[in-house]
Coordinates of C-alpha atoms and ligand atoms in Angstrom, one line a residue:
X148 CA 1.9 2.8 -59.7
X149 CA 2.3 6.5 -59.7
X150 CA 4.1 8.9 -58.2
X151 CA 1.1 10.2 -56.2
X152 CA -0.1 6.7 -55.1
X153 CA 3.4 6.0 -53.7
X154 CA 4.0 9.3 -52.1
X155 CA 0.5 8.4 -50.2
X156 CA 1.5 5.2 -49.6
X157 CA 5.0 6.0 -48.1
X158 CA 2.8 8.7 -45.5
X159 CA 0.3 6.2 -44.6
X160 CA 3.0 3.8 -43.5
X161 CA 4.7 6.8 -41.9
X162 CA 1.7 7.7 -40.2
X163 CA 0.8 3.9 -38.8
X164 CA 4.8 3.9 -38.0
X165 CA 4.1 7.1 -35.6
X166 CA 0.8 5.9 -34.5
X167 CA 2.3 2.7 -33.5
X168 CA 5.6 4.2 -32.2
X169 CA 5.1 8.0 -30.7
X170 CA 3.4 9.1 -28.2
X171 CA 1.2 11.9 -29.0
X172 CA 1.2 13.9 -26.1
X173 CA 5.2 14.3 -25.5
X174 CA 6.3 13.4 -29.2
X175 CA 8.8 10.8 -27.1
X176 CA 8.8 7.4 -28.4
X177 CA 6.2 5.2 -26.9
X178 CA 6.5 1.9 -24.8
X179 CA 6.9 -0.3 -28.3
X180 CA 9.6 2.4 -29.2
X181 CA 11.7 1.9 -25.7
X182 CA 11.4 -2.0 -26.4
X183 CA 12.6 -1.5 -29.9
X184 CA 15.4 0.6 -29.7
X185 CA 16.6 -0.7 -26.5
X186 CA 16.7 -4.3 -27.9
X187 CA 19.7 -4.0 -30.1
X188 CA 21.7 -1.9 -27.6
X189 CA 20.9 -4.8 -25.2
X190 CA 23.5 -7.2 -26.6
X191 CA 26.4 -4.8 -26.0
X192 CA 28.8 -5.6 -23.3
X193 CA 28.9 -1.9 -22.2
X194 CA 27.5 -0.5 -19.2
X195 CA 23.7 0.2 -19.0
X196 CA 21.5 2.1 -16.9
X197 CA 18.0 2.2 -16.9
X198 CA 15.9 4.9 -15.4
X199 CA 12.1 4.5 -14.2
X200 CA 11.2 7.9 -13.2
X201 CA 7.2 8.6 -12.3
X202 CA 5.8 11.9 -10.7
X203 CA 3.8 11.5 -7.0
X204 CA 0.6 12.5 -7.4
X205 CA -0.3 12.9 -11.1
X206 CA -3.9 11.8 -10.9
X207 CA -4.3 14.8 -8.1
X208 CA -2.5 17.3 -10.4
X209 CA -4.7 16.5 -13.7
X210 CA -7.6 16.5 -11.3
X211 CA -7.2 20.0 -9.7
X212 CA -6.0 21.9 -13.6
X213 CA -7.6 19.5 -15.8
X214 CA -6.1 17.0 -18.2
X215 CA -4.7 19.7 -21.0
X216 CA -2.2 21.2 -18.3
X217 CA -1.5 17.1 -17.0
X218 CA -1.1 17.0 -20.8
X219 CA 1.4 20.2 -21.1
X220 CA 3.2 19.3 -17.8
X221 CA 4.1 15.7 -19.4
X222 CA 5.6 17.4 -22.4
X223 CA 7.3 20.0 -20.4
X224 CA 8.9 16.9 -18.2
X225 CA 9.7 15.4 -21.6
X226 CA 11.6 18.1 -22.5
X227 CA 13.5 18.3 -19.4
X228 CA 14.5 14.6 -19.3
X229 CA 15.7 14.8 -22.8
X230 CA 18.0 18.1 -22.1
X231 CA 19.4 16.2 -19.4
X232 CA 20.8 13.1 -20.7
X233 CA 23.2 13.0 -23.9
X234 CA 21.7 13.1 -27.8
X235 CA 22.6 9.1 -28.0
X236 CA 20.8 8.1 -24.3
X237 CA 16.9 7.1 -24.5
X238 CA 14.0 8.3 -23.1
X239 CA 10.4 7.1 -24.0
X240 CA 7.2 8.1 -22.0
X241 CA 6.3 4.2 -21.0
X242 CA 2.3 4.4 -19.1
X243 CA 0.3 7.8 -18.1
X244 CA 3.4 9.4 -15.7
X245 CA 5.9 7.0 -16.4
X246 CA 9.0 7.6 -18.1
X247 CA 12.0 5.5 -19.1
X248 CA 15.5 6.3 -19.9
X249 CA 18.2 4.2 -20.9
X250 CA 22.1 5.1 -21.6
X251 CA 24.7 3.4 -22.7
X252 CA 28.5 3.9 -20.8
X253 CA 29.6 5.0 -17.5
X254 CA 27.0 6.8 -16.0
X255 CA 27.3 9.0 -12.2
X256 CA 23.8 8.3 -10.6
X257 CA 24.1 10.6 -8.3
X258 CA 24.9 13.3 -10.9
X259 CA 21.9 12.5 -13.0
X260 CA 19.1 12.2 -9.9
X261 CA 20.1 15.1 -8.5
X262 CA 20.1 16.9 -12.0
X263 CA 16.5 15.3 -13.1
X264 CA 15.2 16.0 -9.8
X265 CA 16.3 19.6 -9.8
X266 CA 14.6 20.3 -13.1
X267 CA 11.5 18.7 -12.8
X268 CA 11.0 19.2 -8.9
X269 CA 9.6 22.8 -10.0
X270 CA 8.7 23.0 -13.6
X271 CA 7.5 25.8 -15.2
X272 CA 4.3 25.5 -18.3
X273 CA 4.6 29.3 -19.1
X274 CA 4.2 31.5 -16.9
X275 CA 3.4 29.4 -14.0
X276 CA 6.0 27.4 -11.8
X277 CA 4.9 24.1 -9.9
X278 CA 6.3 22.3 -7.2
X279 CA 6.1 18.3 -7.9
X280 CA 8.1 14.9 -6.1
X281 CA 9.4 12.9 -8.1
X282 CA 10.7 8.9 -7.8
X283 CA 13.3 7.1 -9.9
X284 CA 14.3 3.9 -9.9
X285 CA 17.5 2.7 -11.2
X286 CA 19.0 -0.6 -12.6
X287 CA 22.5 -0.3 -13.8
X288 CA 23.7 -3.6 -15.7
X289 CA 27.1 -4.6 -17.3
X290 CA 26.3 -8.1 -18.8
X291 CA 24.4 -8.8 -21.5
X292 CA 20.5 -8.7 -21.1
X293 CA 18.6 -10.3 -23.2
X294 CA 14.7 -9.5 -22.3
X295 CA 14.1 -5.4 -21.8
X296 CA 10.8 -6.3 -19.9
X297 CA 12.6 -8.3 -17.3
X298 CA 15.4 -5.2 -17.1
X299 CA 12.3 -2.6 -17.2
X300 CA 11.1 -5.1 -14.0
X301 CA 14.6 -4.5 -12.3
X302 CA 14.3 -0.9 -12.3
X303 CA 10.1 -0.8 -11.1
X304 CA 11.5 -2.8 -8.6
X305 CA 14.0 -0.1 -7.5
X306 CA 11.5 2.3 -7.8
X307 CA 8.9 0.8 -5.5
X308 CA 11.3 0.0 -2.5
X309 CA 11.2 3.8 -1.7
X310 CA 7.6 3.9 -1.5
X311 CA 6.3 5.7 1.6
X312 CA 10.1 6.9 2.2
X313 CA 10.0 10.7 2.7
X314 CA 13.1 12.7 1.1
X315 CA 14.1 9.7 -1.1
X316 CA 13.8 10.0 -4.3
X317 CA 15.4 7.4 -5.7
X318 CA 16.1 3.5 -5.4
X319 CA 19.1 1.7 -6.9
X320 CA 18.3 -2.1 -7.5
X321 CA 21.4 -4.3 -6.0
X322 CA 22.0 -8.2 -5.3
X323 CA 19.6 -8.5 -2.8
X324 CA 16.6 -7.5 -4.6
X325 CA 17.1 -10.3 -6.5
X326 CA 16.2 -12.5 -3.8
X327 CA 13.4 -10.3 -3.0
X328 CA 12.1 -10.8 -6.5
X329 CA 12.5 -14.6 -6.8
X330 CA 10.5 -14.8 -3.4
X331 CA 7.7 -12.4 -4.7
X332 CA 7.5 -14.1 -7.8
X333 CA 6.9 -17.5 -6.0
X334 CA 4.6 -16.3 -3.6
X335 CA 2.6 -14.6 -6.5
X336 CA 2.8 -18.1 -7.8
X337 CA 1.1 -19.4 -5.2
X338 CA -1.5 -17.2 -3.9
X339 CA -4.4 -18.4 -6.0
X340 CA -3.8 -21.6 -4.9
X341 CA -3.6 -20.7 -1.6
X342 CA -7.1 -19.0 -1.6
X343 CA -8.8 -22.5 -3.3
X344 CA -7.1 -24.6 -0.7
X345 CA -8.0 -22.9 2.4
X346 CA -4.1 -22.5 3.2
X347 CA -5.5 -18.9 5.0
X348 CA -6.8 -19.2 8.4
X349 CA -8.1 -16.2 10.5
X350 CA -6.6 -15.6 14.3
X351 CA -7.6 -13.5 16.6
X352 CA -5.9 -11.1 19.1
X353 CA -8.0 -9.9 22.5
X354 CA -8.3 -6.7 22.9
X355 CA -8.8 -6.4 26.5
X356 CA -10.6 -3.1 28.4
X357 CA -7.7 -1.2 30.3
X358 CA -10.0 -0.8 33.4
X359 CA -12.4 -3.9 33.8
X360 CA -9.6 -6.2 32.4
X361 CA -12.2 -8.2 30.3
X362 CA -12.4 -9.2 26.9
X363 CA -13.8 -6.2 25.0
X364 CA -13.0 -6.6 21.1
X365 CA -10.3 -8.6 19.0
X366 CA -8.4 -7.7 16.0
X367 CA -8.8 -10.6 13.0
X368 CA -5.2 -11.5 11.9
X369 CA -4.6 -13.4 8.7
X370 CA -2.5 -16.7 8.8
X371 CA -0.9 -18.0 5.7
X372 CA -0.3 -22.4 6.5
X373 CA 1.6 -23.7 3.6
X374 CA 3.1 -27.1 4.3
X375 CA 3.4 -26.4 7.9
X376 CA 5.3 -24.3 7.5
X377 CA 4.1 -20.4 8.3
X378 CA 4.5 -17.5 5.6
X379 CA 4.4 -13.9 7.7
X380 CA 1.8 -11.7 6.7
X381 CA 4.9 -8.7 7.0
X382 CA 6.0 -10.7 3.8
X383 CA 3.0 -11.4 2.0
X384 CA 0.5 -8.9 2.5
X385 CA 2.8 -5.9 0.8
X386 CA 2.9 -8.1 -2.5
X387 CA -0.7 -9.0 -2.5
X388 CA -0.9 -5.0 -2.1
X389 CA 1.2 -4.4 -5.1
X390 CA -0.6 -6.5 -7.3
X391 CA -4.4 -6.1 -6.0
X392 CA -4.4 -9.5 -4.7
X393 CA -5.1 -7.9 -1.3
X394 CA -9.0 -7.2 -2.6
X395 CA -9.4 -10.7 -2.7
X396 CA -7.4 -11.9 0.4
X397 CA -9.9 -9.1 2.4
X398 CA -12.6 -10.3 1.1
X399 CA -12.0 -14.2 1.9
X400 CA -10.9 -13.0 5.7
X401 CA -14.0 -10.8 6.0
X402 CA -16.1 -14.0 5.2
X403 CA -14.5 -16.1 7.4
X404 CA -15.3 -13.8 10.3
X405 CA -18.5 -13.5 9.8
X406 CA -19.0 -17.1 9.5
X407 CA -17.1 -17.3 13.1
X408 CA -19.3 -14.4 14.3
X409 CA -22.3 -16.3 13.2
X410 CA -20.9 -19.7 15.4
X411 CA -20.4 -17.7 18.2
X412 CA -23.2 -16.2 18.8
X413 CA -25.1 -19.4 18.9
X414 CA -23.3 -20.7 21.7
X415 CA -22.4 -17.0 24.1
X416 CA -24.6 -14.1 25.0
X417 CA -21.9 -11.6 24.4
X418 CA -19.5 -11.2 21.7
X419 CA -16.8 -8.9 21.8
X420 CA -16.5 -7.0 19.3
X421 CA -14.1 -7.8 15.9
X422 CA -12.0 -5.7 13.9
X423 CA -10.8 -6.7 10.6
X424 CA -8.0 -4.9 8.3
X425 CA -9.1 -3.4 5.1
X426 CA -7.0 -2.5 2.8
X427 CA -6.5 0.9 0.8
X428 CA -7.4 -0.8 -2.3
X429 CA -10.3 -3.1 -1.6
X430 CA -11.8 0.4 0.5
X431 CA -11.2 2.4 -3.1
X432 CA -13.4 -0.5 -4.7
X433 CA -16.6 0.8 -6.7
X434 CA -18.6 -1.8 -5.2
X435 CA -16.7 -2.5 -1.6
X436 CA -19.8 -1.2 0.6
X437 CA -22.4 -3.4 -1.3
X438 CA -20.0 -6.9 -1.9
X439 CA -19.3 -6.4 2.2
X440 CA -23.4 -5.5 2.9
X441 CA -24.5 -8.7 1.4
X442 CA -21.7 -11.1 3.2
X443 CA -22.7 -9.9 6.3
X444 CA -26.0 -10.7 5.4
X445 CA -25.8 -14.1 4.4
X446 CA -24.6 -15.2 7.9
X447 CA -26.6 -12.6 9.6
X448 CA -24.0 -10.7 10.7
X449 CA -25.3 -6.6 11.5
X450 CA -22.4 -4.2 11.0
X451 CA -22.3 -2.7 14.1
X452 CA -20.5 -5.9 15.1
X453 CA -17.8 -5.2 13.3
X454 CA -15.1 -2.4 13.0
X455 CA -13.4 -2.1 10.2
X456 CA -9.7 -1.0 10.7
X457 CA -7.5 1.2 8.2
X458 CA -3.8 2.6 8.3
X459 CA -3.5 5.8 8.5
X460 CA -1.8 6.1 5.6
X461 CA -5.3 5.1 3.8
X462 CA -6.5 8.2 5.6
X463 CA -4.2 10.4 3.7
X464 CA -4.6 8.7 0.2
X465 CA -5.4 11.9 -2.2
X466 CA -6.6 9.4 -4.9
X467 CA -10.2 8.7 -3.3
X468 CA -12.6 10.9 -1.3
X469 CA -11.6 9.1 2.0
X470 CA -14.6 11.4 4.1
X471 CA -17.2 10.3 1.4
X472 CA -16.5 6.4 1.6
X473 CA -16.0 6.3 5.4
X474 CA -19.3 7.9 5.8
X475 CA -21.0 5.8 4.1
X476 CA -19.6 2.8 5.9
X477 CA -20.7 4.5 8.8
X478 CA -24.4 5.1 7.6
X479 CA -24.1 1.0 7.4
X480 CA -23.3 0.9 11.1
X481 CA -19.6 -0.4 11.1
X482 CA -17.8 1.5 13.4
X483 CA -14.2 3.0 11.9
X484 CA -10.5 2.3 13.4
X485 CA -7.6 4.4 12.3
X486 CA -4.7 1.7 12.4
X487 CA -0.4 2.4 13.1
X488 CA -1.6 5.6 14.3
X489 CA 1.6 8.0 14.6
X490 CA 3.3 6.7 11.6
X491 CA 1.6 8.5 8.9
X492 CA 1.3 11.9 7.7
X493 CA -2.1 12.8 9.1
X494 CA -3.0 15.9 10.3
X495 CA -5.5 16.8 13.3
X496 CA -7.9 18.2 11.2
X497 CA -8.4 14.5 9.4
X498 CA -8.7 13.4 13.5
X499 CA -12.3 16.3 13.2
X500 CA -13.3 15.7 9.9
X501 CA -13.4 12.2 9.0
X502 CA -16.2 9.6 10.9
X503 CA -13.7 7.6 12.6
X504 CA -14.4 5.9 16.3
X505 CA -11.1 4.1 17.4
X506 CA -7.6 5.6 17.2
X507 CA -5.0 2.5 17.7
X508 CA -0.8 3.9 18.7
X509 CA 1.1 2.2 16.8
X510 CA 3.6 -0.5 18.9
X511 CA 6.3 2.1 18.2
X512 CA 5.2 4.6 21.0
X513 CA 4.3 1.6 22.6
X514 CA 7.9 0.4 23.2
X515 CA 9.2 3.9 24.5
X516 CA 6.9 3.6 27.1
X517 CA 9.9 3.2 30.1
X518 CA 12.7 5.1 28.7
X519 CA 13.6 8.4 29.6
X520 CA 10.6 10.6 29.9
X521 CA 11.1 12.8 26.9
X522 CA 10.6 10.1 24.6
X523 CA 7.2 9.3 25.7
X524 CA 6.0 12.6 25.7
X525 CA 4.6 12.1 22.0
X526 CA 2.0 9.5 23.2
X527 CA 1.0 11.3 26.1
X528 CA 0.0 14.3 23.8
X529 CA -1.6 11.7 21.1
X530 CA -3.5 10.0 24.3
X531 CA -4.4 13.8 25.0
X532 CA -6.0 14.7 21.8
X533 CA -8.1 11.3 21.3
X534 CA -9.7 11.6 24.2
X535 CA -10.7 15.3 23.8
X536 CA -12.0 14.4 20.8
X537 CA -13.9 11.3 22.4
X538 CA -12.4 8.5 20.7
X539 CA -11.9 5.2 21.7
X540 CA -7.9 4.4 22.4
X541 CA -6.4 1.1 21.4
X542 CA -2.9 0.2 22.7
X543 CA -1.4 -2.3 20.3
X544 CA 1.3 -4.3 20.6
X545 CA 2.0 -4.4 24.6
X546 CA 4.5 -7.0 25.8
X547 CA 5.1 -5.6 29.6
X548 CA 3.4 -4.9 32.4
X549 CA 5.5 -1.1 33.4
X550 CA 3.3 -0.5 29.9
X551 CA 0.5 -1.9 30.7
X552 CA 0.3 0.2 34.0
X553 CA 1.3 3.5 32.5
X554 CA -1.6 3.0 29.9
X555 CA -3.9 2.6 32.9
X556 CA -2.5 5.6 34.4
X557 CA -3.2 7.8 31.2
X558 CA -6.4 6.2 30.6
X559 CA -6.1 4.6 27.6
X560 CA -9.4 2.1 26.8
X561 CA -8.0 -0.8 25.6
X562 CA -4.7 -2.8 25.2
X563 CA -4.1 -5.4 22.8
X564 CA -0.7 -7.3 23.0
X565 CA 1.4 -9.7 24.3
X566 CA 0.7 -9.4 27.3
X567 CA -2.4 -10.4 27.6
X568 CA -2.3 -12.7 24.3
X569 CA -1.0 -14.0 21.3
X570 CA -3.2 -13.7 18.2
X571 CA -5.1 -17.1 18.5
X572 CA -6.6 -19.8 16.4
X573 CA -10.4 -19.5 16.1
X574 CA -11.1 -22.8 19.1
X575 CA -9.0 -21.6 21.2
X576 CA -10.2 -18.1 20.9
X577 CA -13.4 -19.2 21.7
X578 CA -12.2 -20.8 24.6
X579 CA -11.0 -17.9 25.6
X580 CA -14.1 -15.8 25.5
X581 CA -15.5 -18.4 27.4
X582 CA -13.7 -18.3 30.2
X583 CA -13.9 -14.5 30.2
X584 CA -17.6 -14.6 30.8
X585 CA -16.8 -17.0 33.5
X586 CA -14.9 -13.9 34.7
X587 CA -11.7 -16.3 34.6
X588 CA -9.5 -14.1 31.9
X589 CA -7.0 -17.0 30.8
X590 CA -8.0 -20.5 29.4
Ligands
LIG220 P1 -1.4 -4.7 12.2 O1 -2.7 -4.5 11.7 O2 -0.7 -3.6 12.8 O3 -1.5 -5.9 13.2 C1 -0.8 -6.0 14.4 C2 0.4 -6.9 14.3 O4 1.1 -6.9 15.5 C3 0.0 -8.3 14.1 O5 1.1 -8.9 13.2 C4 0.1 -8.9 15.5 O6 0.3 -10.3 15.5 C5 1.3 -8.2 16.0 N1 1.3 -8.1 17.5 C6 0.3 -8.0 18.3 N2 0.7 -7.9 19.6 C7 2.0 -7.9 19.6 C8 3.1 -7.8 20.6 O7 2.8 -7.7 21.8 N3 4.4 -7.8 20.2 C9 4.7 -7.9 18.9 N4 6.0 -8.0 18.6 N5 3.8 -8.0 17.9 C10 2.4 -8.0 18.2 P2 0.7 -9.9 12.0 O8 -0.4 -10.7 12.4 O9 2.0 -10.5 11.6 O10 0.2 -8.9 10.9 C11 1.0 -8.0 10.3 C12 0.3 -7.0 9.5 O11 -0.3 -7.6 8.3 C13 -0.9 -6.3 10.2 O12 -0.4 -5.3 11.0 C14 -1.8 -5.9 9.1 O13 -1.3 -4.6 8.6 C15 -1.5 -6.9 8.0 N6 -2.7 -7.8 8.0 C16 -2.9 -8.9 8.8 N7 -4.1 -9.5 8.5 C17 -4.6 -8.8 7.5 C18 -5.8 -8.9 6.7 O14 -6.7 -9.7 6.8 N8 -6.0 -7.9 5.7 C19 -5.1 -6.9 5.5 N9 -5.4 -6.0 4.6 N10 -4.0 -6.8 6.2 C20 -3.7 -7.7 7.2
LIG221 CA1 -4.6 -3.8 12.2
LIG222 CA1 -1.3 -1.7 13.7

């Protein structure tokens, strides 16, 4: 072969090497790059420390200055995360906003946060300075590893536990995440299973009208039966989050009520009427309105029978065009409930410009209700503003009666709780409705 051949030869392989190796955008190594040249350094007995790092918000960023300043501001974080580590540490851009760095030796965390988070908190491209958050997740190991994915896991892990957490910005994985892990991984296990076999049931809680003291709506509440044994939906339904699972797990509960909507009505004039949870990511579904439309239909079911209940977290998410969804769903005729109201990041103007009918305080204002007076000043101001702006109050998780009566007194519309009941299974909720119209309020 000639010289010319093999020169063109040698820069084709070069060029797959790069194309298979390098990200384009930063010049860092790629995902296949971090795997590769963290394998070898894997067997050493030293010290390691991986770094997940990922900015808040990217999508919004590239979305309000377009995807060539997203582009420049990836490079420019490049750049910073490589002028902060040593020449013999790694870093590799791993997805879209996701970098990961790895070092080798004794390593001060706090040193190294602090310093990434100071540079690429407010980052200059040019001219122009930005303002970003930023969220890291660390795994430090001192034994050998053998599998990079399951050490890249670790550090994901780390990273998500501070989700939500204002002013953290980073999460060290320790001992007791672990545990956590094995659990999710089992329950993640099981879930599809669980969905075949039926092992989800649907309670309900009564939501009972502050002044009348009659049934007037119910919140549906998932139940998780494996083995009779019960699995809380405070552990589950944050993993089924995490993976999307939750779109499904919606979906199936949604059915089920309005196949119990559909058998009650047959047999009672009135139904109260029944909220069910959505979560943020079925709601940010292309097709959530239409899939939900055409299960109500087939047990003739109208919307305006049901509310549909989001955090107020969901409210907030910058991802989605939150006022563009909910009014559709209310064109539909559901009516709108913002749920954990008071533990989110919403302002009053979302209160004005979003469709939404039902505000429900979350059970932490609840429980203040009875200390000193100071305390509860919060929820009288919230109670306030939700009735200026005539919407519908729900007080959730009451256990006492000094709360019940001081929701009275500040005329709050409905109380769901404790109190009054228990979530309950879907007989003995009937039952209960029953005996309301009876005007007899407990079965
Ligand atoms: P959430 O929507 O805030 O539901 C209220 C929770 O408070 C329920 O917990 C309910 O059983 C509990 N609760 C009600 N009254 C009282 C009370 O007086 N005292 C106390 N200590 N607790 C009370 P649960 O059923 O364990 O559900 C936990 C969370 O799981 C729910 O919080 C909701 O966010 C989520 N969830 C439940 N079902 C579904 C579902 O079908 N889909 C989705 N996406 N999330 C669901
Ligand atoms: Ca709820
Ligand atoms: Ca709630």
């Amino acid at each position: 072969m000639n010289k010319k051949y093999r020169k063109l030869r040698i820069e084709k392989r070069n060029r797959l090497f790069e194309l298979a190796y390098i990200d384009p955008i930063t010049g860092l190594g790629n995902y296949n790059a971090y795997l590769a040249r963290t394998k070898e350094k894997l067997k050493l007995n030293d010290k390691k420390t991986i770094i997940i790092l990922d900015i808040d918000k990217f999508k919004s960023f590239n979305k309000k200055y377009g995807h060539n300043k997203g582009n420049e501001l990836l490079k420019r974080i490049g750049e910073e995360i490589k002028s902060s580590i040593r020449k013999t540490d790694i870093v590799c851009r791993l997805a879209n906003d996701v970098f990961g760095i790895f070092m080798i030796g004794e390593v001060n965390i706090e040193n190294i946060t602090v310093r990434l988070n100071k540079k690429i908190s407010r980052i200059n491209i040019g001219d122009i300075w930005y303002n970003l958050r930023i969220s890291m997740g660390v795994y430090i190991c001192d034994k050998e590893e053998k599998n990079v994915q399951s050490i890249i896991d670790k550090a994901i892990f780390a990273h998500d536990s501070i989700k939500g957490k204002y002013n953290v910005t980073y999460g060290v994985f320790t001992e007791e995440f672990e545990q956590k892990m094995i659990r999710e991984s089992e329950i993640e296990n099981m879930m599809e299973e669980a969905i075949k076999n039926q092992e989800f049931e649907v309670y309900y809680q009564p939501q009972i009208n502050a002044k009348t003291e009659k049934i007037e709506g119910s919140e549906a509440l998932v139940r998780w039966k494996k083995d009779d044994k019960m699995i809380s939906p405070n552990e589950f339904i944050p993993i089924f989050e995490k993976n999307r699972f939750i779109i499904k797990l919606d979906e199936y509960v949604y059915k089920r009520v309005c196949a119990n909507i559909q058998e009650i009505k047959k047999q009672l004039k009135e139904l109260p009427k029944i909220s069910v949870n959505i979560s943020k990511e079925s709601l940010s579904e292309k097709n959530f309105l239409r899939k939900y439309i055409k299960i109500s239909n087939k047990y003739n079911v109208t919307p305006n029978e049901i509310q549909l209940e989001i955090t107020e977290r969901t409210t907030t998410d910058e991802n989605v065009n939150m006022k563009e969804i909910l009014e559709k769903i209310k064109e539909k005729g559901f009516s709108i409930a913002v749920d954990d109201f008071g533990t989110g990041y919403s302002s009053l103007n979302m209160l004005e410009m979003l469709p939404i009918d039902t505000i429900k305080i979350d059970k932490s204002f609840i429980d203040k209700i009875g200390e000193e007076k100071s305390t509860i000043d919060l929820l009288e101001i919230i109670l306030y503003i939700t009735q200026k702006l005539h919407l519908k109050t729900v007080a959730e998780g009451v256990e006492k009666s000094e709360q019940v009566k001081y929701l009275k007194e500040q005329n709050c519309d409905l109380i769901q709780g404790y109190f009054y009941s228990k979530p309950l299974e879907f007989e003995t909720f009937k039952k209960y409705i029953t005996y309301n119209e009876k005007n007899e309020r407990k079965p």
